[in-house]
PDB file of C-alpha atoms in Angstrom:
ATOM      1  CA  UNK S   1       0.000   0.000   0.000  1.00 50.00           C
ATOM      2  CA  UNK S   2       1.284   3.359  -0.824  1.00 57.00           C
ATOM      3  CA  UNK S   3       1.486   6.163   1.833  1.00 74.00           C
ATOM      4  CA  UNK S   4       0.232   9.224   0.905  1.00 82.00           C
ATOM      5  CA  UNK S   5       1.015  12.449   2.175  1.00 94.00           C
ATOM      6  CA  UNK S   6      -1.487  14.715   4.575  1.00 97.00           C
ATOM      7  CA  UNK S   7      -2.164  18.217   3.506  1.00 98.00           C
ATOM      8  CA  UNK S   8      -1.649  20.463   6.204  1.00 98.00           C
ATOM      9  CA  UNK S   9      -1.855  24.513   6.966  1.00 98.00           C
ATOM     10  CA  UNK S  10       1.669  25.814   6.388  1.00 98.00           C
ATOM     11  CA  UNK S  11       1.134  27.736   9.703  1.00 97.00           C
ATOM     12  CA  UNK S  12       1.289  24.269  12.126  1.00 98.00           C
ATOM     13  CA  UNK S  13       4.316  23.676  10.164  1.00 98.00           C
ATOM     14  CA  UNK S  14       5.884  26.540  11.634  1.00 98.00           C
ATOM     15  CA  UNK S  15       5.486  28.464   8.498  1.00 98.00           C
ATOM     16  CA  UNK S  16       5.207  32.138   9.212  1.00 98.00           C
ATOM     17  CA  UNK S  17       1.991  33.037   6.936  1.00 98.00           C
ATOM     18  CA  UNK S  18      -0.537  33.753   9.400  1.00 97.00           C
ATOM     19  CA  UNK S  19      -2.225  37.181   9.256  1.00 97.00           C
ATOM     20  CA  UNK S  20      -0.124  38.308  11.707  1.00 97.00           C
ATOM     21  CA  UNK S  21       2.876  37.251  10.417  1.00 98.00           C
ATOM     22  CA  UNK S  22       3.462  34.555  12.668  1.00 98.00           C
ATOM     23  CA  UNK S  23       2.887  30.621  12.505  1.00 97.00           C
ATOM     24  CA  UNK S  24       1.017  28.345  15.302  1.00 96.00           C
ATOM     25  CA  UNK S  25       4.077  25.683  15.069  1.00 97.00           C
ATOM     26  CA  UNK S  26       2.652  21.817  16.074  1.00 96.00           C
ATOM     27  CA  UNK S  27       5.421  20.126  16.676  1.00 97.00           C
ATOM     28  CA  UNK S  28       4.007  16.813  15.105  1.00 96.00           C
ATOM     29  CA  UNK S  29       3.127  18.231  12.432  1.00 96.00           C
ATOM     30  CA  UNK S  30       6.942  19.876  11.798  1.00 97.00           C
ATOM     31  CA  UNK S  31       8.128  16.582  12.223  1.00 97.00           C
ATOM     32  CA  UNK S  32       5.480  15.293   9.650  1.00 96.00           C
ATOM     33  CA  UNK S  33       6.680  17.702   7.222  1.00 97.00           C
ATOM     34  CA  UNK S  34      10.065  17.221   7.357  1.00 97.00           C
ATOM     35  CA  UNK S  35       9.672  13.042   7.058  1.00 96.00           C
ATOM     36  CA  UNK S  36       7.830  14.095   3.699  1.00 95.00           C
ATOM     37  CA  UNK S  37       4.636  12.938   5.349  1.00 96.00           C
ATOM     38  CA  UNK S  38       2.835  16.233   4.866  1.00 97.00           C
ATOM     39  CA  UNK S  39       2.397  19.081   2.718  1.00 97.00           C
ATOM     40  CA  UNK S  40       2.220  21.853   3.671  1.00 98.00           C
ATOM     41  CA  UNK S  41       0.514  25.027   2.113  1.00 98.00           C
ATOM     42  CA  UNK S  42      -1.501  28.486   2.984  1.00 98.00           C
ATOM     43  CA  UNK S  43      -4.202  29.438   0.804  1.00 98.00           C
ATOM     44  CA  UNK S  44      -4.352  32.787   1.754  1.00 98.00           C
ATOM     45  CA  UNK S  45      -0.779  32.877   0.775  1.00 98.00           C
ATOM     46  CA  UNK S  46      -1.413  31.385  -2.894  1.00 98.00           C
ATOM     47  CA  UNK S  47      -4.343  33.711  -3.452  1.00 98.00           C
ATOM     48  CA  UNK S  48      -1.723  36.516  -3.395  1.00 98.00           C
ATOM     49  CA  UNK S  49      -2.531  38.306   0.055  1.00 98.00           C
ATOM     50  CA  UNK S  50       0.363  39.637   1.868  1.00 97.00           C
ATOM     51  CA  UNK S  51       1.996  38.308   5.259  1.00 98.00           C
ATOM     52  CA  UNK S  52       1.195  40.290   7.502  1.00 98.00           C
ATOM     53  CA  UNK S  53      -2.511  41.105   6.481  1.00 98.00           C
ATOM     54  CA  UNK S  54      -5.579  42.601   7.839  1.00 98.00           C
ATOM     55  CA  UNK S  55      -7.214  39.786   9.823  1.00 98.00           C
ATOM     56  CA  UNK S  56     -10.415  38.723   7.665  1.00 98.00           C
ATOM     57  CA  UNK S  57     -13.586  36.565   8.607  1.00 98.00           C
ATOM     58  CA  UNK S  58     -16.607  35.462   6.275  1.00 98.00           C
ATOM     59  CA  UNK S  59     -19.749  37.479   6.831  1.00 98.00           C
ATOM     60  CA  UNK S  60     -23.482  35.844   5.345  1.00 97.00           C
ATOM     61  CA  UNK S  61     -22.113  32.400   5.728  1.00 98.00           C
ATOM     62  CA  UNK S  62     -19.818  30.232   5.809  1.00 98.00           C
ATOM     63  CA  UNK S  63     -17.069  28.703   3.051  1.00 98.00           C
ATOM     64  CA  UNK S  64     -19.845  26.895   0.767  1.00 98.00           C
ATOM     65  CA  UNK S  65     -21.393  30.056   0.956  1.00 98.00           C
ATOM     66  CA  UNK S  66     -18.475  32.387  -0.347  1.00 98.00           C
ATOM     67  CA  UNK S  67     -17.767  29.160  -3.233  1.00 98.00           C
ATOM     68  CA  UNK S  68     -21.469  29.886  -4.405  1.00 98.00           C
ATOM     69  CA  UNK S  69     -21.161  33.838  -4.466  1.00 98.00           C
ATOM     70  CA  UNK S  70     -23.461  33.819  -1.342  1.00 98.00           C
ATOM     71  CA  UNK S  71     -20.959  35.070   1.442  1.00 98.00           C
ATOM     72  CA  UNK S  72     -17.840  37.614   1.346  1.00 98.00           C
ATOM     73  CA  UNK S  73     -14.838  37.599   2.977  1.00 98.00           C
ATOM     74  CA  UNK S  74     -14.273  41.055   4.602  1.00 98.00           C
ATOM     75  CA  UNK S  75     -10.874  41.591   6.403  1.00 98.00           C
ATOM     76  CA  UNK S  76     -11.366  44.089   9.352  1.00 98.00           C
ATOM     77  CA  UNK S  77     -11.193  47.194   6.929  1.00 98.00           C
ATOM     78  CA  UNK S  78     -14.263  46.205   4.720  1.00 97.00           C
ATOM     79  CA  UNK S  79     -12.573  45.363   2.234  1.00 98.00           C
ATOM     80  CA  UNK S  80     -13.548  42.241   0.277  1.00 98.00           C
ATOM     81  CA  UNK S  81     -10.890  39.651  -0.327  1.00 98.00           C
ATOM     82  CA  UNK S  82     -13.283  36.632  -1.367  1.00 98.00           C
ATOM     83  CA  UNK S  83     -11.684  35.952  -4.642  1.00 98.00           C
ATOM     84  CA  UNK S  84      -8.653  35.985  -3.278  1.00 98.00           C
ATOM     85  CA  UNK S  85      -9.621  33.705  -0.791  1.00 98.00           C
ATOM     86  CA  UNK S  86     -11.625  31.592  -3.563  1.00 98.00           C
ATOM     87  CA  UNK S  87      -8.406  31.542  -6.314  1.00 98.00           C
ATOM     88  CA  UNK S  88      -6.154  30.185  -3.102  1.00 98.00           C
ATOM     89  CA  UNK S  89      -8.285  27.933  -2.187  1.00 98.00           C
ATOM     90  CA  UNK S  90      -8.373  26.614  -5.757  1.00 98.00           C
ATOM     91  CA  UNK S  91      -4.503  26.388  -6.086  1.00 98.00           C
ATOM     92  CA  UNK S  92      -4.131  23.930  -2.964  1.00 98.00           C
ATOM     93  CA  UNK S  93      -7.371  21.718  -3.930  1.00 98.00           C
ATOM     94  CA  UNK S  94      -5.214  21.178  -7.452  1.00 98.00           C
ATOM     95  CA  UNK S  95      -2.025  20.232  -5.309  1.00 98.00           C
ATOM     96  CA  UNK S  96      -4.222  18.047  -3.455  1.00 98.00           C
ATOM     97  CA  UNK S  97      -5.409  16.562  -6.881  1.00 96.00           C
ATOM     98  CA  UNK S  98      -1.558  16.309  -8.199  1.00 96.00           C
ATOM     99  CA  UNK S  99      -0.156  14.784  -5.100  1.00 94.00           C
ATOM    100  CA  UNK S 100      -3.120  12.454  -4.383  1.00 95.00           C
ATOM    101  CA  UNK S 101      -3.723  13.504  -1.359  1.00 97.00           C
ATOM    102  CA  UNK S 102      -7.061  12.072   0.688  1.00 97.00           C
ATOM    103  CA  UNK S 103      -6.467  13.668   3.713  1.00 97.00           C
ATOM    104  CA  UNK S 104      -6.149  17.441   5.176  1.00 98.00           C
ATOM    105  CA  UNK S 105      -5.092  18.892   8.615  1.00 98.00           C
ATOM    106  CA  UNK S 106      -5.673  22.383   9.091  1.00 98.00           C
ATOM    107  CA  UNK S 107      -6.087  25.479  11.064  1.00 96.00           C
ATOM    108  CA  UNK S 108      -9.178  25.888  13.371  1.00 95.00           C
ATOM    109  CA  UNK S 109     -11.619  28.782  13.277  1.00 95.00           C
ATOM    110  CA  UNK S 110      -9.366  30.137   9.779  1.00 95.00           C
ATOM    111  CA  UNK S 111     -11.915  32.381   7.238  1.00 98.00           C
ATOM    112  CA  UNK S 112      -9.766  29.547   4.975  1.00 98.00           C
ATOM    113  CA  UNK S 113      -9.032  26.229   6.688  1.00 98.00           C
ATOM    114  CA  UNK S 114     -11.630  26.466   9.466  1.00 97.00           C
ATOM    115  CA  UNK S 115     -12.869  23.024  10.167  1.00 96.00           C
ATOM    116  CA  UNK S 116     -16.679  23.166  11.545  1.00 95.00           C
ATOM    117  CA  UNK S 117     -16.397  26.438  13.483  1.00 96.00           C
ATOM    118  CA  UNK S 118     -15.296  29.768  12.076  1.00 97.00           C
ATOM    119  CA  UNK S 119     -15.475  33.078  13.420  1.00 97.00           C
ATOM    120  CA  UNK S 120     -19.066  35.006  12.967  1.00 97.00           C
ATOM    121  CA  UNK S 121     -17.646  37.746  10.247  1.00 97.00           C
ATOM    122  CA  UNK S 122     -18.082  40.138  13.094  1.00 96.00           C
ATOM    123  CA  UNK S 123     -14.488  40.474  14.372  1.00 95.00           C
ATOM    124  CA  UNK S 124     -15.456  40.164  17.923  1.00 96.00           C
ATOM    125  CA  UNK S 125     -13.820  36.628  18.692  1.00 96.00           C
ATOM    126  CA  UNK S 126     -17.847  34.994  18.248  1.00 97.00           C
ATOM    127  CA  UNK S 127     -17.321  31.360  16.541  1.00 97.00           C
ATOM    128  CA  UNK S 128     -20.063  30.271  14.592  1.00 97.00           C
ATOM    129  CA  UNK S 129     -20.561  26.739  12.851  1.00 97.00           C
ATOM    130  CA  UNK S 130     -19.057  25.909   9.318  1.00 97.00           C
ATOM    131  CA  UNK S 131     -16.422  25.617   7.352  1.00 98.00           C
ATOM    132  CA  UNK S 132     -13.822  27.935   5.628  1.00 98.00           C
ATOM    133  CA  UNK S 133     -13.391  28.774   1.974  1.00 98.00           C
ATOM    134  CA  UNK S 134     -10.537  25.693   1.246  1.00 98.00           C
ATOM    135  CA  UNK S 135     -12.161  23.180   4.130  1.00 98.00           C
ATOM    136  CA  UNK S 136     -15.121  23.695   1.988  1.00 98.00           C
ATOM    137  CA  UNK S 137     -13.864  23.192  -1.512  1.00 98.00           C
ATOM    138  CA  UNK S 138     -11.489  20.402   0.143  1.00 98.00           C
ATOM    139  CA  UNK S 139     -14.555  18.628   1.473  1.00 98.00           C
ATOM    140  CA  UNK S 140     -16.386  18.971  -1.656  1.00 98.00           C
ATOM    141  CA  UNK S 141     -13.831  16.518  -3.242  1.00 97.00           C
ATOM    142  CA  UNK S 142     -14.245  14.211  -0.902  1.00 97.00           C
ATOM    143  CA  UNK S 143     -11.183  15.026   0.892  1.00 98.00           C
ATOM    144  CA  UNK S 144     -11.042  14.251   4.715  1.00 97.00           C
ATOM    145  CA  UNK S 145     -10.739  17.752   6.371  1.00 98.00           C
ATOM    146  CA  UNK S 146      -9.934  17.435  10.470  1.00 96.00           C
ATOM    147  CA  UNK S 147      -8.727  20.806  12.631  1.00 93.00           C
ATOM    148  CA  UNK S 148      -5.443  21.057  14.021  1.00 86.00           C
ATOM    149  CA  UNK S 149      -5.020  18.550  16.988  1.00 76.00           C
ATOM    150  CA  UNK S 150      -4.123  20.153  20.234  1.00 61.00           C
ATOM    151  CA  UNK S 151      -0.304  21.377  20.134  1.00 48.00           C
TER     152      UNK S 151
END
């Protein structure tokens, strides 16, 4: 049986690429990486936004919403960074398709990798359920999406 590799947020590989500029290192999932178990990759990142950012949440819905033109992604200025979020989110479910990968970790409560709770588009720390923009389209091709485990 082959092994294939995990997809995970490049943040909990220690990636720096968060909004913020910083990552949210696991150390099993560094280790992961660098045995070539995982992938690693931000979608935020591939849809062109900068690192550091404004911090951004989905407002009207969730991630299926924003895929179906039914939601926005706002970052905390107003201003609306869905298609970058949406052309991201594209570019790692086509690694995903390359590397045959069935399996993604990724980063809780994320506008992009949020895993059955996201934040309420409001900014004020309020989770809500669903999933973000690339746990969505991940999930949508039947790929196994799971939030980070506990660090």
């Amino acid at each position: 049986m082959i092994q294939r590799p995990v997809l995970v947020s490049s943040c909990l590989a220690g990636i720096p690429c968060r909004y913020n500029g910083k990552a949210k290192a696991n150390p099993a999932i560094v280790e992961a990486v660098a045995r070539g178990d995982a992938v690693a990759a931000c979608a935020e990142e591939l849809g062109e936004l900068s690192t550091p950012r404004p911090p951004a949440e989905i407002s009207g819905g969730d991630g299926n919403d924003v895929l179906e033109g039914r939601a926005t992604v706002l970052d905390v200025n107003g201003e609306d960074v869905s298609r970058q979020f949406v052309a991201g989110a594209q570019k790692v479910a086509d690694l995903v398709q390359r590397e045959g990968i069935t399996e993604a970790i990724l980063q809780d409560r994320s506008p992009s990798c949020g895993c059955g709770s996201i934040y309420d588009g409001s900014h004020s720390g309020k989770l809500v359920a669903g999933d973000g923009v690339l746990a969505a389209l991940l999930k949508r091709r039947g790929i196994k999406v799971s939030g980070s485990p506990a660090s």
